[in-house]
């Protein structure tokens, strides 16, 4: 026999309803409440269907697992290793850490440098002495200028780690690393020895209509790094008090950092500043200082000569290092530039006496560019 149902009215009063009754009226507020017994029955039926489906799913899963369990049971147990073999396996030392995953140095030292040397080995346009230039610059910075060896990022074809090969991607990454988090009194150096070139300027920020560019090892497929990008990456992030020195030993490298001020110096030492920026794009820093020594002007080819060391070496790199070493303590930029030009002129005159040497039409001499004009004979060179 069906039992009575308890129903609560909206006024709060509980009422007792007879089975099969579809509605009931409250004796207190006289509200009629409809009884939806059919919905309860539907819910109960749906619950029974759901339970049945779950039971069928469990049975199906057990049927799938039975063949796998039988296959595992049929396999023979693994052979136990001999005790001596187990001891040999345990005694084996762990593999050495791979140089392929060698991390970049910390970017937060007060002195840090990026050095790139590219000989383009195996190419028809291969060079001689560029990797030697890079090694010479590293030795100079460590022994003469007090740069920590672990704060120098070296990119050459001789490096074991793929991260240290001077590809376009790696050079870009190294430039960003160099200026990352730069602060006041930071001394940063960017040295490049390799091919340089010019290409058409497409954004109208060059006075001569040509962009200067560096040629990474994979430039044939990945392209070159033009001066617009170099300026944006290396120059503009420099904050007040931070200083960047670039030494670029490459052809067409005069304004490869796109610095707005070019120092034009005559052989008698007289100089004047020439403004290069077109005015469309800001090429300065964020308060810091950027100075670049380039091997030649934008339209010239740089040279390498065996006169200095007996083997091919970049004339720019060698003359820069020699000038800093011989100039004495705290030389001025003017003194260094004169010493470098004099050394290269002397080398060219000595080579001119060689019957097998073909003298170029114009002797390339180092060029100084800067983010701002200054007195080169009063300002001290400090790395």
Tab-separated table of C-alpha atoms in Angstrom:
chain	number	residue	atom	x	y	z
A	1	UNK	CA	0.000	0.000	0.000
A	2	UNK	CA	1.381	3.399	-0.950
A	3	UNK	CA	2.253	5.664	1.925
A	4	UNK	CA	1.207	9.257	2.413
A	5	UNK	CA	3.447	12.044	1.039
A	6	UNK	CA	4.585	14.984	3.123
A	7	UNK	CA	4.380	18.288	1.226
A	8	UNK	CA	5.494	21.696	2.439
A	9	UNK	CA	3.479	24.757	1.485
A	10	UNK	CA	5.205	28.012	0.640
A	11	UNK	CA	3.861	29.458	3.869
A	12	UNK	CA	5.894	26.842	5.772
A	13	UNK	CA	3.109	24.527	6.843
A	14	UNK	CA	3.631	20.768	6.286
A	15	UNK	CA	0.712	18.852	4.778
A	16	UNK	CA	0.000	15.141	4.376
A	17	UNK	CA	-1.255	14.087	0.879
A	18	UNK	CA	-3.059	10.882	-0.013
A	19	UNK	CA	-1.461	8.624	-2.651
A	20	UNK	CA	-2.567	9.379	-6.194
A	21	UNK	CA	-3.675	12.929	-5.340
A	22	UNK	CA	-2.478	15.481	-7.934
A	23	UNK	CA	-2.953	18.616	-5.742
A	24	UNK	CA	-3.535	19.679	-2.162
A	25	UNK	CA	-4.812	22.918	-0.551
A	26	UNK	CA	-3.239	24.466	2.529
A	27	UNK	CA	-5.660	24.943	5.416
A	28	UNK	CA	-3.736	27.984	6.654
A	29	UNK	CA	-3.142	30.150	3.580
A	30	UNK	CA	-5.463	28.237	1.222
A	31	UNK	CA	-2.719	27.934	-1.406
A	32	UNK	CA	-3.158	24.991	-3.822
A	33	UNK	CA	0.098	23.041	-4.403
A	34	UNK	CA	0.400	20.817	-7.462
A	35	UNK	CA	2.036	17.421	-6.809
A	36	UNK	CA	4.451	16.351	-9.649
A	37	UNK	CA	4.702	12.677	-8.866
A	38	UNK	CA	5.489	11.911	-12.484
A	39	UNK	CA	8.801	13.853	-12.315
A	40	UNK	CA	9.959	11.848	-9.317
A	41	UNK	CA	9.209	8.617	-11.123
A	42	UNK	CA	11.144	9.794	-14.195
A	43	UNK	CA	14.175	10.713	-12.066
A	44	UNK	CA	14.154	7.332	-10.374
A	45	UNK	CA	13.949	5.567	-13.735
A	46	UNK	CA	16.835	7.604	-15.167
A	47	UNK	CA	18.977	6.716	-12.158
A	48	UNK	CA	18.334	3.010	-12.721
A	49	UNK	CA	19.331	3.345	-16.426
A	50	UNK	CA	22.597	5.157	-15.495
A	51	UNK	CA	23.524	2.418	-13.027
A	52	UNK	CA	22.971	-0.191	-15.702
A	53	UNK	CA	25.230	1.627	-18.180
A	54	UNK	CA	28.024	1.879	-15.609
A	55	UNK	CA	27.785	-1.866	-14.961
A	56	UNK	CA	28.044	-2.623	-18.703
A	57	UNK	CA	31.105	-0.323	-19.008
A	58	UNK	CA	32.936	-2.135	-16.186
A	59	UNK	CA	32.240	-5.512	-17.779
A	60	UNK	CA	33.542	-4.302	-21.170
A	61	UNK	CA	36.762	-2.967	-19.610
A	62	UNK	CA	37.419	-6.278	-17.846
A	63	UNK	CA	36.985	-8.145	-21.131
A	64	UNK	CA	39.613	-5.904	-22.790
A	65	UNK	CA	42.157	-6.431	-19.983
A	66	UNK	CA	41.912	-10.221	-19.948
A	67	UNK	CA	43.956	-10.847	-23.208
A	68	UNK	CA	46.712	-8.435	-22.045
A	69	UNK	CA	46.942	-10.155	-18.672
A	70	UNK	CA	47.113	-13.556	-20.330
A	71	UNK	CA	49.934	-12.344	-22.637
A	72	UNK	CA	51.929	-10.995	-19.677
A	73	UNK	CA	51.477	-14.273	-17.789
A	74	UNK	CA	52.707	-16.215	-20.834
A	75	UNK	CA	56.008	-14.290	-21.061
A	76	UNK	CA	59.010	-15.888	-19.336
A	77	UNK	CA	60.374	-14.052	-16.320
A	78	UNK	CA	63.398	-11.786	-17.000
A	79	UNK	CA	66.778	-13.354	-16.474
A	80	UNK	CA	68.555	-12.313	-13.353
A	81	UNK	CA	71.809	-10.532	-13.979
A	82	UNK	CA	74.974	-11.987	-12.627
A	83	UNK	CA	76.114	-10.303	-9.455
A	84	UNK	CA	79.373	-9.200	-11.088
A	85	UNK	CA	77.458	-7.598	-13.994
A	86	UNK	CA	75.278	-5.711	-11.513
A	87	UNK	CA	78.351	-4.400	-9.725
A	88	UNK	CA	79.882	-3.225	-13.028
A	89	UNK	CA	76.718	-1.323	-13.929
A	90	UNK	CA	76.623	0.364	-10.512
A	91	UNK	CA	80.328	1.215	-10.704
A	92	UNK	CA	80.015	3.043	-14.038
A	93	UNK	CA	80.412	6.828	-13.544
A	94	UNK	CA	77.633	9.148	-14.748
A	95	UNK	CA	78.144	10.637	-18.221
A	96	UNK	CA	79.929	14.030	-18.232
A	97	UNK	CA	77.764	17.122	-18.763
A	98	UNK	CA	77.454	17.914	-22.446
A	99	UNK	CA	79.059	21.061	-23.774
A	100	UNK	CA	76.094	21.294	-26.122
A	101	UNK	CA	74.023	22.616	-23.213
A	102	UNK	CA	76.649	25.069	-21.977
A	103	UNK	CA	74.796	28.122	-20.592
A	104	UNK	CA	75.665	31.708	-21.431
A	105	UNK	CA	77.757	33.621	-18.890
A	106	UNK	CA	76.034	35.830	-16.366
A	107	UNK	CA	74.983	39.128	-17.983
A	108	UNK	CA	75.385	41.122	-14.778
A	109	UNK	CA	79.164	41.599	-14.452
A	110	UNK	CA	80.524	45.137	-14.494
A	111	UNK	CA	82.849	44.138	-17.362
A	112	UNK	CA	81.650	41.828	-20.094
A	113	UNK	CA	82.305	41.325	-23.793
A	114	UNK	CA	81.100	39.581	-26.938
A	115	UNK	CA	83.827	38.551	-29.384
A	116	UNK	CA	83.042	37.218	-32.871
A	117	UNK	CA	85.627	35.770	-35.249
A	118	UNK	CA	84.597	34.308	-38.627
A	119	UNK	CA	86.993	32.708	-41.126
A	120	UNK	CA	84.142	31.193	-43.242
A	121	UNK	CA	86.129	27.958	-43.596
A	122	UNK	CA	85.479	26.025	-46.795
A	123	UNK	CA	83.794	28.960	-48.538
A	124	UNK	CA	85.014	30.667	-51.687
A	125	UNK	CA	85.053	33.924	-49.711
A	126	UNK	CA	86.984	32.501	-46.736
A	127	UNK	CA	89.175	34.838	-44.693
A	128	UNK	CA	92.412	34.332	-42.799
A	129	UNK	CA	93.158	35.490	-39.295
A	130	UNK	CA	89.695	36.473	-38.053
A	131	UNK	CA	89.527	33.714	-35.459
A	132	UNK	CA	93.065	34.657	-34.434
A	133	UNK	CA	91.853	38.258	-34.061
A	134	UNK	CA	89.097	37.058	-31.729
A	135	UNK	CA	91.535	35.076	-29.585
A	136	UNK	CA	93.944	38.029	-29.450
A	137	UNK	CA	91.131	40.337	-28.326
A	138	UNK	CA	90.077	37.921	-25.583
A	139	UNK	CA	93.646	37.663	-24.280
A	140	UNK	CA	93.978	41.454	-24.361
A	141	UNK	CA	90.751	42.037	-22.447
A	142	UNK	CA	91.596	39.465	-19.782
A	143	UNK	CA	95.285	40.212	-19.240
A	144	UNK	CA	95.418	43.944	-19.957
A	145	UNK	CA	91.943	45.264	-19.181
A	146	UNK	CA	90.917	43.043	-16.266
A	147	UNK	CA	87.865	41.414	-17.855
A	148	UNK	CA	86.858	38.146	-16.135
A	149	UNK	CA	87.295	35.233	-18.530
A	150	UNK	CA	83.842	33.925	-17.636
A	151	UNK	CA	82.276	37.292	-18.579
A	152	UNK	CA	83.430	37.010	-22.196
A	153	UNK	CA	81.171	35.324	-24.732
A	154	UNK	CA	83.299	33.934	-27.565
A	155	UNK	CA	81.716	33.083	-30.933
A	156	UNK	CA	83.969	31.406	-33.513
A	157	UNK	CA	83.874	28.389	-35.787
A	158	UNK	CA	86.308	26.615	-33.449
A	159	UNK	CA	83.892	26.534	-30.510
A	160	UNK	CA	82.518	23.131	-29.461
A	161	UNK	CA	79.084	24.322	-28.375
A	162	UNK	CA	76.533	25.058	-31.129
A	163	UNK	CA	75.494	28.103	-29.065
A	164	UNK	CA	78.981	29.574	-29.636
A	165	UNK	CA	79.034	29.255	-33.438
A	166	UNK	CA	78.675	32.749	-35.001
A	167	UNK	CA	75.375	32.153	-36.772
A	168	UNK	CA	72.867	34.970	-37.179
A	169	UNK	CA	70.712	33.610	-34.372
A	170	UNK	CA	73.652	33.245	-31.973
A	171	UNK	CA	75.131	36.684	-32.733
A	172	UNK	CA	71.725	38.285	-32.171
A	173	UNK	CA	71.368	36.416	-28.888
A	174	UNK	CA	74.887	37.425	-27.826
A	175	UNK	CA	74.225	41.114	-28.533
A	176	UNK	CA	71.078	41.026	-26.420
A	177	UNK	CA	72.980	39.265	-23.644
A	178	UNK	CA	75.699	41.944	-23.697
A	179	UNK	CA	73.391	44.853	-22.864
A	180	UNK	CA	70.847	42.980	-20.764
A	181	UNK	CA	70.297	44.765	-17.459
A	182	UNK	CA	73.141	47.215	-18.110
A	183	UNK	CA	73.755	49.712	-15.306
A	184	UNK	CA	75.907	52.731	-14.508
A	185	UNK	CA	79.674	52.060	-14.609
A	186	UNK	CA	79.231	48.950	-16.775
A	187	UNK	CA	81.987	48.525	-19.380
A	188	UNK	CA	80.795	46.546	-22.407
A	189	UNK	CA	82.826	45.481	-25.447
A	190	UNK	CA	81.627	44.154	-28.802
A	191	UNK	CA	84.353	42.901	-31.153
A	192	UNK	CA	83.712	41.530	-34.634
A	193	UNK	CA	86.234	40.282	-37.176
A	194	UNK	CA	84.775	38.975	-40.414
A	195	UNK	CA	83.007	40.074	-43.557
A	196	UNK	CA	81.091	43.335	-43.759
A	197	UNK	CA	79.081	44.742	-46.636
A	198	UNK	CA	76.527	47.300	-47.768
A	199	UNK	CA	73.000	46.895	-49.036
A	200	UNK	CA	70.171	49.173	-50.103
A	201	UNK	CA	68.568	51.231	-47.335
A	202	UNK	CA	64.798	50.756	-47.394
A	203	UNK	CA	63.684	52.983	-44.513
A	204	UNK	CA	65.399	56.213	-45.583
A	205	UNK	CA	67.582	56.701	-42.477
A	206	UNK	CA	70.931	56.601	-44.307
A	207	UNK	CA	72.527	59.711	-45.779
A	208	UNK	CA	74.231	57.670	-48.529
A	209	UNK	CA	71.218	55.401	-49.143
A	210	UNK	CA	73.122	52.299	-48.005
A	211	UNK	CA	72.825	50.164	-44.877
A	212	UNK	CA	76.005	48.637	-43.486
A	213	UNK	CA	75.827	44.973	-42.448
A	214	UNK	CA	77.742	42.156	-40.776
A	215	UNK	CA	77.813	38.702	-42.387
A	216	UNK	CA	77.127	35.808	-39.993
A	217	UNK	CA	78.342	32.329	-40.838
A	218	UNK	CA	74.935	31.396	-42.282
A	219	UNK	CA	74.226	34.698	-44.035
A	220	UNK	CA	73.634	32.960	-47.378
A	221	UNK	CA	70.453	31.378	-46.013
A	222	UNK	CA	69.557	33.530	-42.998
A	223	UNK	CA	70.656	36.956	-44.226
A	224	UNK	CA	72.944	39.600	-42.769
A	225	UNK	CA	72.609	41.742	-39.664
A	226	UNK	CA	72.130	45.350	-40.763
A	227	UNK	CA	73.137	48.464	-38.859
A	228	UNK	CA	69.534	49.369	-37.980
A	229	UNK	CA	69.200	46.180	-35.943
A	230	UNK	CA	72.669	46.518	-34.402
A	231	UNK	CA	71.868	50.050	-33.251
A	232	UNK	CA	68.505	49.019	-31.827
A	233	UNK	CA	70.012	46.036	-29.981
A	234	UNK	CA	73.368	47.362	-28.744
A	235	UNK	CA	73.094	51.149	-28.613
A	236	UNK	CA	69.624	52.283	-27.636
A	237	UNK	CA	69.333	50.176	-24.425
A	238	UNK	CA	72.455	51.784	-22.857
A	239	UNK	CA	71.447	53.611	-19.662
A	240	UNK	CA	73.141	56.602	-18.060
A	241	UNK	CA	76.662	55.753	-16.915
A	242	UNK	CA	76.970	52.579	-19.009
A	243	UNK	CA	79.558	52.574	-21.819
A	244	UNK	CA	79.905	50.373	-24.885
A	245	UNK	CA	83.068	50.121	-26.979
A	246	UNK	CA	82.819	48.342	-30.323
A	247	UNK	CA	85.827	47.276	-32.416
A	248	UNK	CA	84.714	46.244	-35.901
A	249	UNK	CA	87.365	44.694	-38.159
A	250	UNK	CA	85.392	44.374	-41.394
A	251	UNK	CA	84.863	46.003	-44.766
A	252	UNK	CA	82.270	48.789	-45.073
A	253	UNK	CA	82.156	49.050	-41.292
A	254	UNK	CA	82.445	52.813	-40.753
A	255	UNK	CA	78.935	53.396	-39.407
A	256	UNK	CA	77.868	49.789	-38.836
A	257	UNK	CA	76.541	50.742	-35.387
A	258	UNK	CA	74.574	53.612	-36.959
A	259	UNK	CA	75.993	56.081	-34.441
A	260	UNK	CA	75.032	59.661	-35.313
A	261	UNK	CA	78.457	61.336	-34.911
A	262	UNK	CA	81.460	60.517	-37.133
A	263	UNK	CA	84.955	61.803	-36.312
A	264	UNK	CA	86.765	62.865	-39.501
A	265	UNK	CA	90.473	63.183	-38.729
A	266	UNK	CA	93.196	64.341	-41.098
A	267	UNK	CA	96.787	63.072	-41.112
A	268	UNK	CA	97.995	66.088	-39.165
A	269	UNK	CA	95.652	65.179	-36.300
A	270	UNK	CA	93.042	67.855	-36.937
A	271	UNK	CA	89.504	66.525	-36.684
A	272	UNK	CA	85.902	67.587	-36.889
A	273	UNK	CA	82.632	65.841	-36.142
A	274	UNK	CA	80.202	65.017	-38.916
A	275	UNK	CA	76.523	64.408	-38.186
A	276	UNK	CA	75.240	61.281	-39.954
A	277	UNK	CA	71.669	60.828	-38.705
A	278	UNK	CA	68.876	61.660	-41.146
A	279	UNK	CA	66.548	62.776	-38.351
A	280	UNK	CA	63.804	60.266	-39.075
A	281	UNK	CA	64.909	57.695	-36.483
A	282	UNK	CA	66.625	58.235	-33.139
A	283	UNK	CA	70.033	56.508	-33.169
A	284	UNK	CA	71.341	57.509	-29.742
A	285	UNK	CA	71.354	55.750	-26.388
A	286	UNK	CA	69.098	55.756	-23.343
A	287	UNK	CA	71.523	58.045	-21.537
A	288	UNK	CA	74.676	55.927	-21.889
A	289	UNK	CA	77.651	56.182	-24.256
A	290	UNK	CA	78.517	54.132	-27.345
A	291	UNK	CA	81.846	54.491	-29.172
A	292	UNK	CA	82.993	52.455	-32.146
A	293	UNK	CA	86.417	51.932	-33.737
A	294	UNK	CA	85.875	50.691	-37.303
A	295	UNK	CA	88.491	49.348	-39.700
A	296	UNK	CA	87.479	51.684	-42.522
A	297	UNK	CA	84.836	54.016	-43.881
A	298	UNK	CA	81.510	52.777	-45.228
A	299	UNK	CA	82.686	52.699	-48.849
A	300	UNK	CA	86.120	51.164	-48.142
A	301	UNK	CA	87.534	47.666	-47.754
A	302	UNK	CA	89.463	46.713	-44.649
A	303	UNK	CA	92.719	44.813	-44.827
A	304	UNK	CA	94.700	42.161	-43.064
A	305	UNK	CA	98.444	42.003	-43.216
A	306	UNK	CA	101.302	39.681	-42.164
A	307	UNK	CA	103.548	42.651	-41.389
A	308	UNK	CA	102.509	42.846	-37.729
A	309	UNK	CA	102.770	39.211	-36.642
A	310	UNK	CA	104.269	37.270	-39.546
A	311	UNK	CA	100.885	35.745	-40.349
A	312	UNK	CA	97.654	37.154	-41.669
A	313	UNK	CA	95.848	39.191	-39.027
A	314	UNK	CA	93.293	41.971	-39.069
A	315	UNK	CA	95.129	45.268	-39.294
A	316	UNK	CA	92.414	46.977	-37.274
A	317	UNK	CA	92.388	44.495	-34.386
A	318	UNK	CA	96.156	44.373	-34.113
A	319	UNK	CA	96.674	48.127	-34.330
A	320	UNK	CA	93.963	48.751	-31.708
A	321	UNK	CA	95.503	46.355	-29.193
A	322	UNK	CA	99.011	47.637	-29.879
A	323	UNK	CA	97.950	51.280	-29.540
A	324	UNK	CA	96.294	50.706	-26.151
A	325	UNK	CA	99.331	48.786	-24.882
A	326	UNK	CA	101.902	51.352	-26.002
A	327	UNK	CA	99.971	54.567	-25.319
A	328	UNK	CA	100.615	54.476	-21.584
A	329	UNK	CA	98.108	54.842	-18.761
A	330	UNK	CA	94.800	56.602	-19.489
A	331	UNK	CA	95.415	57.583	-23.121
A	332	UNK	CA	92.985	59.868	-24.931
A	333	UNK	CA	90.866	58.733	-27.845
A	334	UNK	CA	92.753	61.120	-30.094
A	335	UNK	CA	96.093	59.563	-29.174
A	336	UNK	CA	94.826	56.046	-29.787
A	337	UNK	CA	93.346	56.957	-33.153
A	338	UNK	CA	96.596	58.600	-34.275
A	339	UNK	CA	98.665	55.612	-33.137
A	340	UNK	CA	96.401	53.189	-34.960
A	341	UNK	CA	96.471	55.164	-38.192
A	342	UNK	CA	100.237	55.547	-38.015
A	343	UNK	CA	100.740	51.805	-37.488
A	344	UNK	CA	98.583	50.923	-40.485
A	345	UNK	CA	100.299	53.507	-42.711
A	346	UNK	CA	103.679	52.087	-41.717
A	347	UNK	CA	102.546	48.550	-42.504
A	348	UNK	CA	101.226	49.602	-45.894
A	349	UNK	CA	104.490	51.338	-46.759
A	350	UNK	CA	106.468	48.230	-45.848
A	351	UNK	CA	104.217	46.052	-47.957
A	352	UNK	CA	104.566	48.452	-50.877
A	353	UNK	CA	108.221	47.406	-51.167
A	354	UNK	CA	107.145	43.802	-51.761
A	355	UNK	CA	107.051	42.985	-55.484
A	356	UNK	CA	104.244	40.451	-54.950
A	357	UNK	CA	102.028	42.935	-53.126
A	358	UNK	CA	99.361	44.858	-54.994
A	359	UNK	CA	98.640	48.125	-53.251
A	360	UNK	CA	94.963	49.165	-53.010
A	361	UNK	CA	93.837	52.350	-54.684
A	362	UNK	CA	93.068	53.909	-51.306
A	363	UNK	CA	94.543	53.005	-47.925
A	364	UNK	CA	91.796	52.290	-45.412
A	365	UNK	CA	92.295	53.851	-41.995
A	366	UNK	CA	90.345	53.398	-38.756
A	367	UNK	CA	87.253	55.501	-38.216
A	368	UNK	CA	85.817	56.665	-34.896
A	369	UNK	CA	82.061	57.091	-34.430
A	370	UNK	CA	80.118	57.948	-31.305
A	371	UNK	CA	76.652	58.390	-29.872
A	372	UNK	CA	77.625	61.978	-29.014
A	373	UNK	CA	80.384	64.440	-29.882
A	374	UNK	CA	83.301	64.948	-27.452
A	375	UNK	CA	86.852	66.306	-27.341
A	376	UNK	CA	88.945	63.325	-28.458
A	377	UNK	CA	92.175	64.878	-27.145
A	378	UNK	CA	90.744	65.576	-23.687
A	379	UNK	CA	88.573	62.498	-23.085
A	380	UNK	CA	90.382	59.515	-21.562
A	381	UNK	CA	89.931	56.026	-22.979
A	382	UNK	CA	88.883	53.634	-20.234
A	383	UNK	CA	87.669	50.067	-20.544
